Structures are given as C-alpha cells and as structure tokens.
mmCIF file of C-alpha atoms in Angstrom:
data_model
loop_
_atom_site.group_PDB
_atom_site.id
_atom_site.type_symbol
_atom_site.label_atom_id
_atom_site.label_comp_id
_atom_site.label_asym_id
_atom_site.label_seq_id
_atom_site.Cartn_x
_atom_site.Cartn_y
_atom_site.Cartn_z
ATOM 1 C CA LEU L 1 9.778 -11.311 3.327
ATOM 2 C CA ALA L 2 10.215 -8.365 6.272
ATOM 3 C CA LYS L 3 7.276 -10.046 9.401
ATOM 4 C CA THR L 4 6.478 -8.074 11.911
ATOM 5 C CA THR L 5 5.109 -8.540 14.858
ATOM 6 C CA GLN L 6 2.323 -5.672 16.542
ATOM 7 C CA PRO L 7 -0.298 -6.243 19.511
ATOM 8 C CA ILE L 8 -3.680 -6.570 17.981
ATOM 9 C CA SER L 9 -5.338 -4.093 20.108
ATOM 10 C CA MET L 10 -4.658 -1.280 22.736
ATOM 11 C CA ASP L 11 -6.889 0.797 24.389
ATOM 12 C CA SER L 12 -5.970 4.805 26.324
ATOM 13 C CA TYR L 13 -7.777 8.153 27.270
ATOM 14 C CA GLU L 14 -7.204 10.782 25.919
ATOM 15 C CA GLY L 15 -4.321 13.030 26.976
ATOM 16 C CA GLN L 16 -2.162 9.963 27.778
ATOM 17 C CA GLU L 17 1.428 8.844 25.787
ATOM 18 C CA VAL L 18 0.842 6.145 23.450
ATOM 19 C CA ASN L 19 3.893 3.750 22.569
ATOM 20 C CA ILE L 20 2.413 0.991 20.348
ATOM 21 C CA THR L 21 5.293 -1.150 19.762
ATOM 22 C CA CYS L 22 6.758 -3.612 16.043
ATOM 23 C CA SER L 23 8.990 -6.119 16.585
ATOM 24 C CA HIS L 24 11.192 -7.833 13.003
ATOM 25 C CA ASN L 25 13.922 -9.433 13.710
ATOM 26 C CA ASN L 26 14.494 -9.992 10.540
ATOM 27 C CA ILE L 27 15.172 -6.814 9.711
ATOM 28 C CA ALA L 28 17.380 -6.495 6.551
ATOM 29 C CA THR L 29 20.279 -4.095 6.424
ATOM 30 C CA ASN L 30 18.821 -1.901 3.655
ATOM 31 C CA ASP L 31 15.191 -1.851 5.132
ATOM 32 C CA TYR L 32 13.744 1.509 6.267
ATOM 33 C CA ILE L 33 10.767 1.615 9.088
ATOM 34 C CA THR L 34 7.237 3.063 8.046
ATOM 35 C CA TRP L 35 3.835 3.828 10.052
ATOM 36 C CA TYR L 36 0.524 4.144 8.942
ATOM 37 C CA GLN L 37 -2.905 4.805 10.071
ATOM 38 C CA GLN L 38 -5.534 4.463 9.009
ATOM 39 C CA PHE L 39 -9.821 5.842 10.239
ATOM 40 C CA PRO L 40 -12.681 2.918 9.185
ATOM 41 C CA SER L 41 -13.250 3.421 4.814
ATOM 42 C CA GLN L 42 -10.321 5.393 4.165
ATOM 43 C CA GLY L 43 -6.932 4.563 2.787
ATOM 44 C CA PRO L 44 -3.888 4.931 5.041
ATOM 45 C CA ARG L 45 -2.010 7.985 5.695
ATOM 46 C CA PHE L 46 1.821 8.279 6.691
ATOM 47 C CA ILE L 47 2.612 8.623 10.026
ATOM 48 C CA ILE L 48 6.191 8.977 9.641
ATOM 49 C CA GLN L 49 9.577 6.939 8.940
ATOM 50 C CA GLY L 50 13.162 6.128 10.174
ATOM 51 C CA TYR L 51 15.738 3.831 9.596
ATOM 52 C CA LYS L 52 18.349 4.291 13.358
ATOM 53 C CA THR L 53 17.755 5.980 16.387
ATOM 54 C CA LYS L 54 15.156 8.179 16.753
ATOM 55 C CA VAL L 55 13.538 10.021 14.181
ATOM 56 C CA THR L 56 10.101 13.352 15.646
ATOM 57 C CA ASN L 57 7.557 14.523 12.924
ATOM 58 C CA GLU L 58 4.847 16.955 14.116
ATOM 59 C CA VAL L 59 2.775 14.018 15.728
ATOM 60 C CA ALA L 60 4.526 11.045 16.342
ATOM 61 C CA SER L 61 8.393 9.988 17.282
ATOM 62 C CA LEU L 62 9.620 6.608 16.613
ATOM 63 C CA PHE L 63 11.999 5.511 18.599
ATOM 64 C CA ILE L 64 14.932 2.172 16.668
ATOM 65 C CA PRO L 65 17.049 0.523 19.123
ATOM 66 C CA ALA L 66 20.645 0.293 17.817
ATOM 67 C CA ASP L 67 19.865 -3.835 16.789
ATOM 68 C CA ARG L 68 16.931 -1.973 14.880
ATOM 69 C CA LYS L 69 15.147 -5.546 15.756
ATOM 70 C CA SER L 70 11.613 -3.514 16.914
ATOM 71 C CA SER L 71 10.288 -0.319 16.813
ATOM 72 C CA THR L 72 7.637 1.780 19.470
ATOM 73 C CA LEU L 73 5.478 4.656 17.737
ATOM 74 C CA SER L 74 5.401 6.782 20.050
ATOM 75 C CA LEU L 75 1.871 9.237 20.160
ATOM 76 C CA PRO L 76 1.818 12.179 22.063
ATOM 77 C CA ARG L 77 -1.051 13.222 24.188
ATOM 78 C CA VAL L 78 -3.938 11.177 21.938
ATOM 79 C CA SER L 79 -7.086 12.483 21.205
ATOM 80 C CA LEU L 80 -10.181 11.000 20.228
ATOM 81 C CA SER L 81 -9.479 11.567 16.485
ATOM 82 C CA ASP L 82 -7.158 9.580 16.915
ATOM 83 C CA THR L 83 -8.863 5.860 17.229
ATOM 84 C CA ALA L 84 -7.512 4.134 14.374
ATOM 85 C CA VAL L 85 -5.243 1.710 13.589
ATOM 86 C CA TYR L 86 -1.525 1.515 13.084
ATOM 87 C CA TYR L 87 0.331 -0.315 10.383
ATOM 88 C CA CYS L 88 4.141 -1.284 11.367
ATOM 89 C CA LEU L 89 5.634 -2.076 7.707
ATOM 90 C CA VAL L 90 9.284 -2.931 7.165
ATOM 91 C CA GLY L 91 11.477 -2.726 3.535
ATOM 92 C CA ASP L 92 13.494 -1.919 0.801
ATOM 93 C CA PRO L 93 11.958 1.521 -0.411
ATOM 94 C CA ASP L 94 14.439 0.577 -3.432
ATOM 95 C CA ASN L 95 12.960 -3.085 -3.840
ATOM 96 C CA TYR L 96 8.768 -2.441 -2.611
ATOM 97 C CA GLY L 97 6.784 -5.405 -3.885
ATOM 98 C CA GLN L 98 9.228 -8.027 -2.808
ATOM 99 C CA ASN L 99 9.207 -7.408 0.912
ATOM 100 C CA PHE L 100 6.988 -4.381 1.882
ATOM 101 C CA VAL L 101 3.843 -6.461 4.200
ATOM 102 C CA PHE L 102 0.859 -4.658 5.749
ATOM 103 C CA GLY L 103 0.093 -7.409 9.176
ATOM 104 C CA PRO L 104 -3.010 -6.351 10.548
ATOM 105 C CA GLY L 105 -2.044 -3.554 12.538
ATOM 106 C CA THR L 106 -2.895 -2.800 15.666
ATOM 107 C CA ARG L 107 -6.253 -1.488 16.253
ATOM 108 C CA LEU L 108 -6.243 1.454 19.351
ATOM 109 C CA SER L 109 -9.034 2.580 21.066
ATOM 110 C CA VAL L 110 -8.635 5.950 22.915
ATOM 111 C CA LEU L 111 -11.897 7.003 25.005
ATOM 112 C CA PRO L 112 -12.994 9.398 26.744
ATOM 113 C CA ASP C 1 -7.867 19.002 -4.489
ATOM 114 C CA THR C 2 -4.975 17.357 -5.630
ATOM 115 C CA GLY C 3 -3.986 14.083 -3.829
ATOM 116 C CA VAL C 4 -5.288 10.560 -5.214
ATOM 117 C CA SER C 5 -8.440 9.891 -6.859
ATOM 118 C CA GLN C 6 -9.665 6.905 -7.987
ATOM 119 C CA ASP C 7 -12.679 5.735 -9.437
ATOM 120 C CA PRO C 8 -15.566 4.427 -9.198
ATOM 121 C CA ARG C 9 -15.782 4.321 -5.108
ATOM 122 C CA HIS C 10 -18.210 1.190 -5.145
ATOM 123 C CA LYS C 11 -18.521 -1.228 -8.095
ATOM 124 C CA ILE C 12 -21.226 -4.029 -7.873
ATOM 125 C CA THR C 13 -20.694 -6.728 -10.355
ATOM 126 C CA LYS C 14 -22.484 -10.150 -11.190
ATOM 127 C CA ARG C 15 -19.434 -13.206 -10.946
ATOM 128 C CA GLY C 16 -17.604 -13.861 -14.039
ATOM 129 C CA GLN C 17 -18.104 -10.223 -15.215
ATOM 130 C CA ASN C 18 -15.201 -8.669 -16.144
ATOM 131 C CA VAL C 19 -14.437 -4.612 -14.424
ATOM 132 C CA THR C 20 -11.382 -1.978 -14.806
ATOM 133 C CA PHE C 21 -10.388 0.344 -11.719
ATOM 134 C CA ARG C 22 -8.710 3.692 -12.898
ATOM 135 C CA CYS C 23 -6.386 5.626 -9.804
ATOM 136 C CA ASP C 24 -5.240 9.385 -10.668
ATOM 137 C CA PRO C 25 -1.897 9.921 -8.712
ATOM 138 C CA ILE C 26 -0.753 12.867 -7.940
ATOM 139 C CA SER C 27 0.309 14.514 -10.622
ATOM 140 C CA GLU C 28 4.078 14.888 -9.786
ATOM 141 C CA HIS C 29 4.676 11.603 -8.434
ATOM 142 C CA ASN C 30 6.130 8.283 -10.154
ATOM 143 C CA ARG C 31 5.470 5.981 -8.251
ATOM 144 C CA LEU C 32 1.900 3.909 -8.263
ATOM 145 C CA TYR C 33 1.395 0.977 -6.424
ATOM 146 C CA TRP C 34 -2.009 -1.165 -5.930
ATOM 147 C CA TYR C 35 -3.271 -2.790 -2.837
ATOM 148 C CA ARG C 36 -5.977 -5.173 -1.891
ATOM 149 C CA GLN C 37 -7.748 -5.256 1.444
ATOM 150 C CA THR C 38 -10.251 -6.974 3.033
ATOM 151 C CA LEU C 39 -11.939 -6.709 6.278
ATOM 152 C CA GLY C 40 -9.471 -6.372 9.546
ATOM 153 C CA GLN C 41 -6.846 -7.697 7.225
ATOM 154 C CA GLY C 42 -4.219 -4.635 6.293
ATOM 155 C CA PRO C 43 -4.035 -4.019 2.485
ATOM 156 C CA GLU C 44 -2.374 -7.019 0.026
ATOM 157 C CA PHE C 45 0.558 -5.687 -1.773
ATOM 158 C CA LEU C 46 -0.237 -5.617 -5.973
ATOM 159 C CA THR C 47 1.992 -4.390 -7.991
ATOM 160 C CA TYR C 48 3.829 -1.172 -8.196
ATOM 161 C CA PHE C 49 4.976 0.591 -11.373
ATOM 162 C CA GLN C 50 7.687 2.903 -11.810
ATOM 163 C CA ASN C 51 6.832 5.718 -13.690
ATOM 164 C CA GLU C 52 4.980 3.421 -17.069
ATOM 165 C CA ALA C 53 7.165 0.379 -16.293
ATOM 166 C CA GLN C 54 5.900 -2.465 -13.925
ATOM 167 C CA LEU C 55 8.659 -2.820 -11.730
ATOM 168 C CA GLU C 56 6.931 -5.838 -9.712
ATOM 169 C CA LYS C 57 3.876 -7.738 -10.790
ATOM 170 C CA SER C 58 4.556 -11.377 -9.239
ATOM 171 C CA ARG C 59 2.324 -10.072 -6.398
ATOM 172 C CA LEU C 60 -0.851 -10.219 -9.189
ATOM 173 C CA LEU C 61 -3.292 -12.596 -6.938
ATOM 174 C CA SER C 62 -4.295 -14.417 -10.776
ATOM 175 C CA ASP C 63 -4.139 -14.105 -14.125
ATOM 176 C CA ARG C 64 -7.114 -13.194 -13.404
ATOM 177 C CA PHE C 65 -5.421 -9.361 -12.786
ATOM 178 C CA SER C 66 -3.744 -7.169 -14.644
ATOM 179 C CA ALA C 67 -2.153 -3.362 -14.256
ATOM 180 C CA GLU C 68 -1.467 -0.679 -16.718
ATOM 181 C CA ARG C 69 0.317 2.938 -16.602
ATOM 182 C CA PRO C 70 0.300 3.453 -20.155
ATOM 183 C CA LYS C 71 1.428 7.076 -20.155
ATOM 184 C CA GLY C 72 3.415 7.183 -16.871
ATOM 185 C CA SER C 73 -0.059 8.617 -14.989
ATOM 186 C CA PHE C 74 -2.985 7.395 -14.312
ATOM 187 C CA SER C 75 -4.067 3.710 -14.105
ATOM 188 C CA THR C 76 -5.637 1.159 -14.423
ATOM 189 C CA LEU C 77 -6.284 -2.611 -12.599
ATOM 190 C CA GLU C 78 -8.550 -5.152 -14.498
ATOM 191 C CA ILE C 79 -9.740 -8.074 -12.778
ATOM 192 C CA GLN C 80 -11.575 -10.648 -15.642
ATOM 193 C CA ARG C 81 -13.810 -13.796 -14.423
ATOM 194 C CA THR C 82 -15.061 -11.948 -10.774
ATOM 195 C CA GLU C 83 -15.231 -14.336 -8.073
ATOM 196 C CA GLN C 84 -16.666 -13.330 -4.872
ATOM 197 C CA GLY C 85 -13.409 -13.735 -3.255
ATOM 198 C CA ASP C 86 -13.095 -10.849 -5.767
ATOM 199 C CA SER C 87 -14.824 -9.091 -2.774
ATOM 200 C CA ALA C 88 -12.703 -6.413 -1.665
ATOM 201 C CA MET C 89 -11.550 -2.952 -0.996
ATOM 202 C CA TYR C 90 -8.905 -1.725 -3.830
ATOM 203 C CA LEU C 91 -6.743 0.978 -2.848
ATOM 204 C CA CYS C 92 -3.974 2.653 -4.144
ATOM 205 C CA ALA C 93 -1.070 5.063 -4.162
ATOM 206 C CA SER C 94 1.431 7.476 -5.099
ATOM 207 C CA SER C 95 4.841 8.202 -4.132
ATOM 208 C CA LEU C 96 7.498 10.927 -5.923
ATOM 209 C CA ILE C 97 11.102 8.704 -6.159
ATOM 210 C CA LEU C 98 13.676 11.579 -6.521
ATOM 211 C CA ALA C 99 17.687 10.939 -6.275
ATOM 212 C CA GLY C 100 17.079 7.649 -4.953
ATOM 213 C CA GLN C 101 15.241 8.809 -2.516
ATOM 214 C CA SER C 102 11.155 7.076 -1.778
ATOM 215 C CA TYR C 103 8.724 9.546 -0.173
ATOM 216 C CA GLU C 104 6.279 8.185 1.739
ATOM 217 C CA GLN C 105 3.153 6.949 0.002
ATOM 218 C CA TYR C 106 -0.505 8.743 -0.780
ATOM 219 C CA PHE C 107 -3.181 6.089 -0.136
ATOM 220 C CA GLY C 108 -6.727 7.192 -2.497
ATOM 221 C CA PRO C 109 -9.790 6.131 -0.834
ATOM 222 C CA GLY C 110 -10.036 2.657 -2.513
ATOM 223 C CA THR C 111 -12.919 1.009 -4.507
ATOM 224 C CA ARG C 112 -14.985 -1.197 -3.050
ATOM 225 C CA LEU C 113 -15.582 -3.964 -4.974
ATOM 226 C CA THR C 114 -18.541 -6.615 -4.186
ATOM 227 C CA VAL C 115 -19.752 -9.447 -6.508
ATOM 228 C CA THR C 116 -22.959 -11.349 -6.386
#
C-alpha cells in the first residue's frame, strides 16, 4: 500500500496562506495524488488531484516535485471556515482499493 | 439535491442483530464505494463497485460484512451479527469513470451505527 505521512495538526490565522505537505516515498508510476477536506459529521469533500508539477483550481493549488515523493497542498488566504481535517491520498484510480488509503489526516485550525 | 444520499442517517442496534444500510449515488456515476470511519481516523475503504460488478471486496472487515449493487444503481451494505466494535460512521461515495479517466469521489453524509 502506498503510505502517506502528514502532520497531525496545524494552526493558522485568517488571511494567511497554508501549506500542508504529504510524504509518499513509495509512490508508484500509475499513482495519482488526491486531497480531500472533511468537516465534522460530514463525508470528505474532494479538493484537488494531480500527477506531477502543479495543479490549480478555484480553491487550492497542488505542488508535486519531479520525484513525486511528496506533495504540498496550498490554501490561499484561509478563513475560519477552512478549519477541517485534510487528507492526502496516493493511489491508482484504476486499481482502487488495492492501494487507496486515508491516513489520519491533518487537522487544520484557523484562528481569528 | 442530486448528491449522494444514505439511509438511515443513524442506526442504534443491539449486539447480534443484523443491519442494512442503503446508498443512492449520483445518478450518472458508475462507481460506488463504501468506507467505515471511526472517531479520529480517516475513512477506511471497504469495497467498491463499477456498475453492478464488485471489483474489490478483500478489504471488507470480516465475512459478516457484505455489499450489493444489484442493478448498478443503489447499493446496500449489510452487517450480520453486529458487534460493539462495528460502531462507526459508514460512508458511501460515488464517482464517474469515463474513457479510462477517473474523477473525484462524492461522499454521502454517512450512516452512524451504534451497537449497544
């Protein structure tokens, strides 16, 4: 199984940029990197997915170095509503279940 | 609302009873996934379907767990002879696989099971 390592928790202040890094040293060639956000008592919500280099959407950016052994989720100008748990997943979408594992995630607390 | 729905949202049962949960995916989605989540942990993958075919079930927690998706639309997850350790949130998600490309999963609100 592709194993990921993330910080357990992070604190930030409103308006700041937050970067959460995920390590995935044994990432395989066909693996993609996906990030989800989860609020209490809700199912996770997709944030962003990438394979290499940089991906940007309306809510976040994902930076993936050339060796793909890590990735960084960047949240620009966070607000209190961004307080949530963020999960990094690594795996091959065509062989789901064999290697997609949610870790404990990073609990982000945004302070006023 | 056309998102993923799950029923019931909460279930309290006594140890040894059987329970069944239902998931209705987004209508055009061909993949459906089941997860279990306990407090403070990330979702734990259980099984998934592509249309009506169950493509992975080795991650089901024991032979007391089974899932079906008979017509490729809604799915049910059954737990037989429930144990207190089965108490958790059971999440369903769906996604679209199109021309070999996989899209993100959309999760339902979950069914919270309490076994007394």
